[in-house]
CSV table of C-alpha atoms and ligand atoms in Angstrom, one decimal:
chain,number,residue,atom,x,y,z
A,954,MET,CA,128.6,85.6,134.9
A,955,ASP,CA,132.4,85.5,134.9
A,956,ILE,CA,134.6,83.7,137.3
A,957,ALA,CA,135.4,86.9,139.2
A,958,GLU,CA,131.8,87.5,139.9
A,959,VAL,CA,131.2,83.9,140.9
A,960,ARG,CA,134.1,84.1,143.4
A,961,ASP,CA,132.7,87.3,144.7
A,962,ARG,CA,129.1,86.1,145.3
A,963,ALA,CA,130.0,82.5,146.2
A,964,GLY,CA,127.9,82.1,149.4
A,965,PRO,CA,125.8,79.2,150.5
A,966,ARG,CA,123.0,78.2,148.1
A,967,GLU,CA,123.8,81.2,145.9
A,968,PHE,CA,123.5,79.8,142.4
A,969,ASN,CA,120.9,77.7,140.6
A,970,ALA,CA,119.8,76.6,137.1
A,971,GLY,CA,118.4,80.1,136.6
A,972,ASP,CA,121.9,81.6,136.8
A,973,ASP,CA,124.2,81.9,133.8
A,974,MET,CA,127.3,80.1,135.3
A,975,PRO,CA,130.7,79.9,133.6
A,976,GLU,CA,131.8,76.6,132.0
A,977,GLU,CA,134.6,76.2,134.6
A,978,TYR,CA,132.1,76.3,137.5
A,979,ARG,CA,129.6,74.0,135.8
A,980,GLU,CA,132.3,71.5,135.1
A,981,ALA,CA,133.8,71.6,138.5
A,982,ALA,CA,130.4,71.2,140.1
A,983,THR,CA,129.5,68.4,137.8
A,984,ARG,CA,132.7,66.5,138.6
A,985,MET,CA,132.1,66.8,142.3
A,986,ILE,CA,128.4,65.9,142.3
A,987,GLN,CA,128.7,63.1,139.8
A,988,PHE,CA,131.5,61.6,142.0
A,989,HIS,CA,129.2,61.9,145.0
A,990,ALA,CA,126.2,60.3,143.1
A,991,ASN,CA,128.4,57.4,141.8
A,992,SER,CA,129.6,56.8,145.3
A,993,GLU,CA,126.1,56.5,146.7
A,994,ILE,CA,125.3,53.8,144.0
A,995,MET,CA,128.5,51.9,144.4
A,996,GLY,CA,128.2,51.9,148.2
A,997,ALA,CA,124.7,50.5,147.9
A,998,TYR,CA,125.9,47.7,145.8
A,999,LEU,CA,128.6,46.9,148.3
A,1000,GLU,CA,126.1,46.6,151.1
A,1001,ARG,CA,123.3,45.0,149.2
A,1002,PRO,CA,124.5,41.3,149.9
A,1003,PHE,CA,124.0,42.0,153.6
A,1004,VAL,CA,120.3,42.4,153.2
A,1005,ARG,CA,120.4,38.6,152.6
A,1006,GLN,CA,123.2,37.9,155.1
A,1007,ALA,CA,121.8,39.9,158.0
A,1008,PRO,CA,121.8,37.9,161.2
A,1009,SER,CA,118.3,38.9,162.3
A,1010,LEU,CA,115.0,40.2,160.9
A,1011,ASP,CA,115.6,43.7,162.4
A,1012,ARG,CA,119.0,44.0,160.8
A,1013,LYS,CA,117.6,42.7,157.5
A,1014,LEU,CA,114.9,45.4,157.5
A,1015,ALA,CA,117.3,48.1,158.5
A,1016,PHE,CA,119.8,47.1,155.9
A,1017,SER,CA,117.3,47.0,153.1
A,1018,ALA,CA,115.9,50.4,154.1
A,1019,LYS,CA,119.5,51.8,154.2
A,1020,VAL,CA,120.4,50.3,150.8
A,1021,GLN,CA,117.2,51.8,149.4
A,1022,ASP,CA,118.1,55.2,150.8
A,1023,GLU,CA,121.5,55.1,149.2
A,1024,ILE,CA,120.1,54.4,145.8
A,1025,GLY,CA,117.7,57.3,146.4
A,1026,HIS,CA,120.7,59.6,147.3
A,1027,GLY,CA,122.3,58.6,144.1
A,1028,GLN,CA,119.1,59.6,142.2
A,1029,LEU,CA,118.8,62.9,144.0
A,1030,LEU,CA,122.5,63.7,143.2
A,1031,TYR,CA,122.3,62.8,139.5
A,1032,ARG,CA,119.4,65.3,139.3
A,1033,ALA,CA,121.5,67.9,141.1
A,1034,ALA,CA,124.4,67.2,138.7
A,1035,GLU,CA,122.1,67.2,135.7
A,1036,SER,CA,120.8,70.6,136.6
A,1037,LEU,CA,124.3,72.0,135.6
A,1038,GLY,CA,123.6,71.2,132.0
A,1039,VAL,CA,126.9,69.5,131.4
A,1040,LYS,CA,125.9,65.8,131.4
A,1041,THR,CA,122.6,63.9,131.4
A,1042,ARG,CA,121.8,61.3,134.0
A,1043,ASP,CA,122.0,58.6,131.3
A,1044,GLU,CA,125.5,59.7,130.4
A,1045,MET,CA,126.6,59.6,134.0
A,1046,LEU,CA,125.1,56.2,134.5
A,1047,ASP,CA,126.8,54.9,131.3
A,1048,GLU,CA,130.1,56.4,132.5
A,1049,LEU,CA,129.8,54.5,135.8
A,1050,ALA,CA,129.1,51.3,133.9
A,1051,ASN,CA,132.0,51.6,131.4
A,1052,GLY,CA,134.5,52.4,134.1
A,1053,GLU,CA,135.0,56.1,133.5
A,1054,GLY,CA,132.9,57.3,136.4
A,1055,LYS,CA,134.9,57.9,139.6
A,1056,PHE,CA,133.8,57.1,143.1
A,1057,LEU,CA,135.0,56.9,146.7
A,1058,ASN,CA,138.1,54.8,147.5
A,1059,CYS,CA,136.4,52.8,150.2
A,1060,PHE,CA,133.8,51.4,147.8
A,1061,HIS,CA,136.5,49.7,145.6
A,1062,TYR,CA,137.3,47.1,148.3
A,1063,PRO,CA,135.3,43.9,148.7
A,1064,MET,CA,133.3,43.4,151.9
A,1065,ASP,CA,132.8,39.8,152.8
A,1066,SER,CA,131.7,39.2,156.3
A,1067,TRP,CA,129.1,40.7,158.6
A,1068,ALA,CA,131.9,41.8,161.0
A,1069,GLU,CA,133.0,44.2,158.3
A,1070,THR,CA,129.7,46.0,158.0
A,1071,PRO,CA,130.3,48.6,160.7
A,1072,MET,CA,133.3,49.7,158.7
A,1073,ILE,CA,131.0,51.1,156.0
A,1074,ALA,CA,127.8,51.6,157.9
A,1075,PHE,CA,129.4,53.4,160.8
A,1076,PHE,CA,132.8,54.7,159.9
A,1077,VAL,CA,132.4,55.5,156.2
A,1078,ASP,CA,128.8,56.8,156.6
A,1079,GLY,CA,130.0,58.8,159.6
A,1080,ALA,CA,132.9,60.2,157.6
A,1081,ALA,CA,130.6,61.0,154.6
A,1082,MET,CA,128.1,62.7,156.9
A,1083,ARG,CA,130.9,65.0,158.3
A,1084,ARG,CA,131.4,66.1,154.7
A,1085,GLN,CA,127.7,66.2,153.7
A,1086,ALA,CA,126.7,68.3,156.6
A,1087,THR,CA,129.1,71.0,155.4
A,1088,LEU,CA,127.8,70.7,151.8
A,1089,LYS,CA,124.4,71.9,152.9
A,1090,SER,CA,126.1,75.3,152.4
A,1091,SER,CA,127.4,74.5,148.9
A,1092,SER,CA,127.0,77.4,146.5
A,1093,TRP,CA,125.1,75.2,144.0
A,1094,GLU,CA,121.6,75.3,145.4
A,1095,PRO,CA,120.3,72.0,144.0
A,1096,TYR,CA,123.3,70.2,145.6
A,1097,ALA,CA,122.6,71.9,149.0
A,1098,HIS,CA,118.9,70.9,148.7
A,1099,ALA,CA,119.9,67.3,148.0
A,1100,MET,CA,122.1,67.4,151.1
A,1101,ASP,CA,119.1,68.5,153.3
A,1102,LYS,CA,117.3,65.2,152.5
A,1103,VAL,CA,120.5,63.1,152.5
A,1104,CYS,CA,121.5,64.4,156.0
A,1105,PHE,CA,117.9,63.9,157.2
A,1106,GLU,CA,118.1,60.2,156.4
A,1107,GLU,CA,121.8,59.5,157.3
A,1108,GLY,CA,121.4,59.8,161.1
A,1109,PHE,CA,119.7,56.5,161.0
A,1110,HIS,CA,122.5,54.9,158.9
A,1111,VAL,CA,125.2,56.1,161.2
A,1112,LYS,CA,123.4,55.1,164.4
A,1113,HIS,CA,122.4,51.7,163.0
A,1114,GLY,CA,126.0,51.1,161.9
A,1115,GLU,CA,127.2,52.0,165.4
A,1116,ASP,CA,124.6,49.7,166.9
A,1117,ILE,CA,126.0,46.8,164.9
A,1118,LEU,CA,129.5,47.7,166.1
A,1119,ARG,CA,128.3,47.9,169.7
A,1120,GLU,CA,126.6,44.6,169.5
A,1121,LEU,CA,129.5,42.8,167.9
A,1122,MET,CA,132.0,44.3,170.4
A,1123,ASN,CA,129.9,43.1,173.2
A,1124,GLY,CA,129.6,39.7,171.7
A,1125,SER,CA,131.9,36.6,171.8
A,1126,ARG,CA,135.7,36.9,171.8
A,1127,LYS,CA,135.6,35.6,168.2
A,1128,GLU,CA,133.3,38.4,167.1
A,1129,GLN,CA,135.4,41.0,168.8
A,1130,ARG,CA,138.5,39.6,167.1
A,1131,MET,CA,136.8,39.6,163.7
A,1132,VAL,CA,135.8,43.2,164.1
A,1133,GLN,CA,139.3,44.2,165.2
A,1134,ASP,CA,140.7,42.4,162.1
A,1135,ALA,CA,138.3,44.2,159.9
A,1136,PHE,CA,139.2,47.5,161.5
A,1137,ASP,CA,142.9,46.9,161.0
A,1138,GLU,CA,142.2,46.3,157.4
A,1139,TRP,CA,139.8,49.2,156.8
A,1140,TRP,CA,141.2,51.9,159.0
A,1141,PRO,CA,143.9,53.2,156.6
A,1142,ARG,CA,141.3,53.3,153.8
A,1143,ILE,CA,138.9,55.2,156.0
A,1144,VAL,CA,141.7,57.7,156.9
A,1145,GLN,CA,142.2,58.1,153.1
A,1146,PHE,CA,138.5,58.7,152.6
A,1147,PHE,CA,139.1,62.5,152.6
A,1148,GLY,CA,141.8,62.3,150.0
A,1149,PRO,CA,145.4,63.4,150.1
A,1150,THR,CA,146.4,66.4,152.2
A,1151,ASP,CA,145.3,69.8,150.9
A,1152,ASP,CA,148.7,70.5,149.4
A,1153,ASP,CA,148.4,67.6,147.0
A,1154,SER,CA,144.7,67.8,146.2
A,1155,THR,CA,144.3,69.0,142.6
A,1156,HIS,CA,140.7,70.2,142.5
A,1157,HIS,CA,140.4,71.7,145.9
A,1158,GLY,CA,141.4,75.4,145.4
A,1159,PHE,CA,138.8,76.2,142.8
A,1160,ALA,CA,136.0,74.3,144.4
A,1161,GLU,CA,136.5,76.2,147.6
A,1162,GLU,CA,136.9,79.6,146.0
A,1163,VAL,CA,133.5,79.3,144.2
A,1164,GLY,CA,131.8,77.9,147.3
A,1165,LEU,CA,131.1,74.5,146.0
A,1166,LYS,CA,132.7,73.0,149.1
A,1167,GLN,CA,133.2,74.6,152.5
A,1168,MET,CA,135.9,72.7,154.2
A,1169,THR,CA,139.3,71.3,153.2
A,1170,ASN,CA,140.3,67.6,153.2
A,1171,ASP,CA,142.4,68.2,156.2
A,1172,GLN,CA,139.8,70.0,158.2
A,1173,LEU,CA,137.3,67.3,157.5
A,1174,ARG,CA,139.7,64.5,158.3
A,1175,SER,CA,140.5,66.2,161.6
A,1176,ALA,CA,136.8,66.7,162.4
A,1177,PHE,CA,136.2,63.0,161.6
A,1178,LEU,CA,139.1,61.7,163.8
A,1179,ASN,CA,137.9,64.0,166.6
A,1180,ALA,CA,134.5,62.4,166.7
A,1181,TYR,CA,135.2,58.8,165.6
A,1182,VAL,CA,138.5,57.9,167.2
A,1183,PRO,CA,136.9,58.1,170.7
A,1184,LYS,CA,134.0,56.0,169.5
A,1185,ALA,CA,136.3,53.3,168.2
A,1186,GLU,CA,138.1,53.3,171.5
A,1187,GLN,CA,134.9,53.3,173.5
A,1188,TYR,CA,133.9,50.0,172.0
A,1189,GLY,CA,137.4,48.5,172.7
A,1190,LEU,CA,138.9,48.8,169.2
A,1191,GLU,CA,142.6,49.3,169.1
A,1192,ILE,CA,143.6,52.0,166.7
A,1193,PRO,CA,146.3,50.5,164.4
A,1194,GLU,CA,149.8,51.9,164.9
A,1195,TYR,CA,150.0,52.9,161.2
A,1196,PRO,CA,149.2,55.4,159.8
A,1197,ARG,CA,150.7,57.3,162.7
A,1198,ILE,CA,148.3,60.0,163.8
A,1199,GLU,CA,149.4,62.8,166.2
A,1200,GLU,CA,147.1,65.1,168.0
A,1201,ARG,CA,148.2,68.7,167.8
A,1202,ASP,CA,147.9,71.2,170.7
A,1203,ASP,CA,144.8,72.8,169.1
A,1204,GLY,CA,142.9,69.4,169.1
A,1205,THR,CA,143.4,68.8,165.3
A,1206,TYR,CA,145.1,65.8,164.0
A,1207,GLU,CA,148.1,65.3,161.8
A,1208,VAL,CA,148.3,62.0,159.8
A,1209,ARG,CA,151.7,60.9,158.6
A,1210,GLU,CA,150.8,60.7,154.9
A,1211,SER,CA,153.9,58.6,154.1
A,1212,ASP,CA,152.4,55.8,156.2
A,1213,LEU,CA,149.6,55.4,153.7
A,1214,ASP,CA,149.6,53.5,150.4
A,1215,TRP,CA,149.1,56.3,147.9
A,1216,ASP,CA,149.9,54.1,144.9
A,1217,GLU,CA,146.9,52.0,145.7
A,1218,PHE,CA,144.8,55.2,146.3
A,1219,PHE,CA,145.7,56.7,143.0
A,1220,ALA,CA,145.2,53.4,141.2
A,1221,ILE,CA,141.8,53.3,142.7
A,1222,ALA,CA,141.2,56.9,141.7
A,1223,LYS,CA,141.8,55.8,138.1
A,1224,ASN,CA,139.5,52.8,138.5
A,1225,ASP,CA,142.5,50.6,138.0
A,1226,TYR,CA,142.3,48.6,141.2
A,1227,GLU,CA,141.2,45.1,140.8
A,1228,PRO,CA,138.4,44.4,143.3
A,1229,GLY,CA,136.9,47.8,142.4
A,1230,VAL,CA,137.0,46.9,138.7
A,1231,GLY,CA,135.0,43.7,139.4
A,1232,GLN,CA,132.5,45.8,141.4
A,1233,ILE,CA,132.1,48.3,138.6
A,1234,ASP,CA,131.5,45.4,136.1
A,1235,GLY,CA,129.2,43.7,138.5
A,1236,ARG,CA,127.0,46.8,138.6
A,1237,ALA,CA,127.2,47.2,134.9
A,1238,ARG,CA,125.8,43.7,134.4
A,1239,THR,CA,122.9,44.5,136.8
A,1240,GLN,CA,122.2,47.7,134.9
A,1241,GLU,CA,122.2,45.8,131.7
A,1242,ALA,CA,119.8,43.2,133.1
A,1243,VAL,CA,117.2,45.8,133.8
A,1244,GLU,CA,117.6,47.6,130.5
A,1245,TRP,CA,114.1,46.4,129.5
A,1246,VAL,CA,112.6,48.4,132.4
A,1247,ARG,CA,114.2,51.6,131.1
A,1248,GLY,CA,113.0,50.7,127.6
A,1249,VAL,CA,109.4,50.4,128.8
A,1250,LEU,CA,109.6,53.7,130.6
A,1251,ASP,CA,111.1,55.4,127.5
A,1252,GLU,CA,108.3,54.0,125.3
A,1253,ARG,CA,105.7,55.3,127.7
A,1254,GLU,CA,107.4,58.7,127.8
A,1255,GLN,CA,107.4,58.9,124.0
A,1256,ALA,CA,103.8,57.8,123.7
A,1257,ALA,CA,102.8,60.4,126.3
A,1258,GLY,CA,104.8,63.0,124.4
A,1259,THR,CA,103.0,62.3,121.1
A,1260,THR,CA,99.6,62.6,122.7
A,1261,ALA,CA,100.5,65.8,124.5
A,1262,ALA,CA,101.9,67.2,121.3
A,1263,ALA,CA,98.7,66.2,119.4
A,1264,ALA,CA,96.5,67.8,122.1
A,1265,ASP,CA,98.3,71.2,121.7
B,1412,MET,CA,93.2,79.4,133.3
B,1413,ILE,CA,94.5,78.9,136.9
B,1414,TRP,CA,98.2,78.9,137.8
B,1415,GLU,CA,99.5,77.6,141.0
B,1416,VAL,CA,102.1,79.8,142.7
B,1417,PHE,CA,105.2,78.8,144.6
B,1418,ARG,CA,107.2,81.3,146.6
B,1419,GLN,CA,110.8,81.2,147.6
B,1420,GLU,CA,111.4,83.6,150.5
B,1421,ALA,CA,115.2,83.9,150.3
B,1422,ALA,CA,117.9,82.7,147.9
B,1423,GLY,CA,118.6,79.0,148.6
B,1424,ASP,CA,115.2,78.3,150.2
B,1425,TYR,CA,112.7,75.9,148.8
B,1426,HIS,CA,109.8,77.1,146.7
B,1427,THR,CA,106.7,76.4,148.6
B,1428,HIS,CA,103.1,76.6,147.4
B,1429,CYS,CA,101.4,79.8,148.5
B,1430,GLY,CA,98.2,80.1,146.4
B,1431,ASN,CA,97.1,80.5,142.8
B,1432,VAL,CA,96.1,83.2,140.3
B,1433,HIS,CA,93.8,83.5,137.2
B,1434,ALA,CA,95.8,84.4,134.1
B,1435,PRO,CA,95.4,83.8,130.3
B,1436,ASP,CA,99.1,82.9,129.8
B,1437,ARG,CA,102.4,82.3,131.4
B,1438,GLU,CA,103.6,85.9,131.2
B,1439,MET,CA,100.5,87.3,132.7
B,1440,ALA,CA,100.5,84.6,135.4
B,1441,LYS,CA,104.0,85.7,136.4
B,1442,GLN,CA,102.9,89.3,136.6
B,1443,PHE,CA,99.8,88.5,138.7
B,1444,ALA,CA,101.8,86.2,140.9
B,1445,VAL,CA,104.2,89.1,141.6
B,1446,ILE,CA,101.3,91.4,142.5
B,1447,GLN,CA,99.3,88.9,144.6
B,1448,HIS,CA,102.0,86.8,146.2
B,1449,GLY,CA,105.3,88.6,145.9
B,1450,ARG,CA,104.5,91.9,147.7
B,1451,ARG,CA,103.2,91.2,151.2
B,1452,LYS,CA,105.5,88.4,152.2
B,1453,PRO,CA,109.2,88.2,151.6
B,1454,ALA,CA,109.9,86.9,148.1
B,1455,HIS,CA,113.1,86.2,146.3
B,1456,SER,CA,111.6,84.2,143.5
B,1457,LEU,CA,108.2,82.8,142.3
B,1458,TRP,CA,107.2,79.8,140.2
B,1459,VAL,CA,104.0,79.6,138.3
B,1460,VAL,CA,102.6,76.3,137.1
B,1461,PRO,CA,99.4,75.6,135.1
B,1462,GLN,CA,97.0,73.9,137.6
B,1463,ASP,CA,96.3,71.1,135.0
B,1464,GLU,CA,100.0,70.2,135.2
B,1465,VAL,CA,99.8,69.5,138.9
B,1466,ALA,CA,99.0,65.9,139.6
B,1467,GLU,CA,97.9,64.9,143.1
B,1468,VAL,CA,98.0,61.7,145.1
B,1469,ASP,CA,96.5,61.8,148.5
B,1470,GLU,CA,96.4,59.7,151.6
B,1471,ASP,CA,93.2,57.9,150.6
B,1472,GLU,CA,95.0,56.5,147.6
B,1473,ALA,CA,98.5,56.0,148.9
B,1474,ASP,CA,99.9,54.6,152.1
B,1475,PHE,CA,102.5,57.2,152.8
B,1476,GLY,CA,104.9,55.2,154.8
B,1477,GLY,CA,102.2,52.7,155.3
B,1478,SER,CA,100.8,51.4,158.6
B,1479,THR,CA,103.5,48.8,159.1
B,1480,ASP,CA,105.9,49.4,162.0
B,1481,LYS,CA,109.0,50.9,160.4
B,1482,SER,CA,110.8,52.0,163.5
B,1483,TYR,CA,113.9,50.2,162.2
B,1484,ARG,CA,114.5,53.0,159.8
B,1485,TRP,CA,114.6,55.8,162.4
B,1486,ALA,CA,117.7,56.9,164.3
B,1487,MET,CA,115.6,57.2,167.5
B,1488,THR,CA,115.3,53.4,167.6
B,1489,TYR,CA,119.0,52.9,168.2
B,1490,ASN,CA,119.0,54.0,171.8
B,1491,ASP,CA,122.0,52.1,173.0
B,1492,VAL,CA,124.3,54.4,171.2
B,1493,GLU,CA,124.9,58.2,171.5
B,1494,PRO,CA,125.1,60.1,168.2
B,1495,ALA,CA,128.8,60.1,167.2
B,1496,ALA,CA,128.7,63.7,165.9
B,1497,ARG,CA,126.7,66.9,165.8
B,1498,GLU,CA,125.2,66.2,162.4
B,1499,VAL,CA,124.1,62.7,163.5
B,1500,ALA,CA,122.3,64.2,166.5
B,1501,ASP,CA,120.8,66.9,164.2
B,1502,SER,CA,119.5,64.2,161.8
B,1503,GLU,CA,118.0,62.4,164.7
B,1504,ALA,CA,116.2,65.5,165.9
B,1505,GLU,CA,114.8,66.2,162.4
B,1506,GLN,CA,113.6,62.6,162.2
B,1507,ALA,CA,112.0,62.8,165.7
B,1508,GLU,CA,110.2,66.0,164.6
B,1509,ALA,CA,109.0,64.4,161.4
B,1510,GLY,CA,107.8,61.5,163.4
B,1511,ALA,CA,105.8,63.8,165.7
B,1512,ASP,CA,104.3,65.6,162.6
B,1513,ARG,CA,103.3,62.2,161.2
B,1514,GLY,CA,101.6,61.4,164.5
B,1515,ASP,CA,103.8,58.4,165.2
B,1516,SER,CA,103.6,57.3,168.8
C,462,LIG,FE1,124.0,58.1,151.4
C,463,LIG,FE1,124.3,56.3,154.2
């Protein structure tokens, strides 16, 4: 299939491993899905300490279920990416460990206190879900199928995250202040979640033309602000003055891009931002520590392979 | 030799199990599957898999989800908040439906 035909046919769930897709499509899809898979893994590592630090048994159970889900999402997505035939799962995991693998800006920042958890568990998961719901219509069928399961599970994450926010904002004055401080710190990063405005986004045009993604950065950011700004206000959070956000007459939002720190954003995009580097290395060490498990699995697979071959 | 058949009704759908066929090899299995399972019902694609290659684990052997109370992992549990967005509400509806199918109270 050539690119012209791909553009022509690019509807929801249109292509799968049985189609002969051009290199350009397979590479763009791999880049996008690998980024998504990496983000699930790095997000899980960021939240993992809160299984231990959760303030109650219910929260502990919910956090451990959520972290487990996120690792599962990573696995589903590496499979969807692998099905493009560009990179194997092992290659992608190695790239994540050696600092080549890219992932969401928000997961490059450290998260230290319980009061910060709604920033990821509610706002970032909520933002991710806005995007993921649209990706159910991606033209790469294995990606869309992965999104079915991810979106099925994510409703729990977002509502649980909101429940933590609700609880803290109805708590002591100290708790409320800590959440507001966390919000002030995280808000600009969350606004940057969807990337720079469409004019500056390098990969957007092609991915949309071939149906890999359905909505632009700006549309998604607007949809996010529409749903989540009222939520923040409902719980008594004050939206920081910067970045300045103006609502247009048609209900969409315009973010003053110059109010955001794009140097930091692009340093992060290159995996050059310090806390993120530490988080990448931390995960690499964990991966290293369980190398023996993969070794055992590989041995079993090889042993099974020889017996199967002998039986033929 | 028996081959299990999975039918996909329309492009983008899941392949779901719909029956099996007798066939001596993969090529014949594909042909028989087309004849038996691809003609009466809408079919966009079929998969055939040797029955021997299908491994089963059933509810006698495995605790699917177990009997422990896991309400903490469902959106319906968090009733003090309204879904923030349509897709959150959709997810909750799917989870509620799955819960009803599992026979959760
Ligand atoms: Fe996830
Ligand atoms: Fe999540």
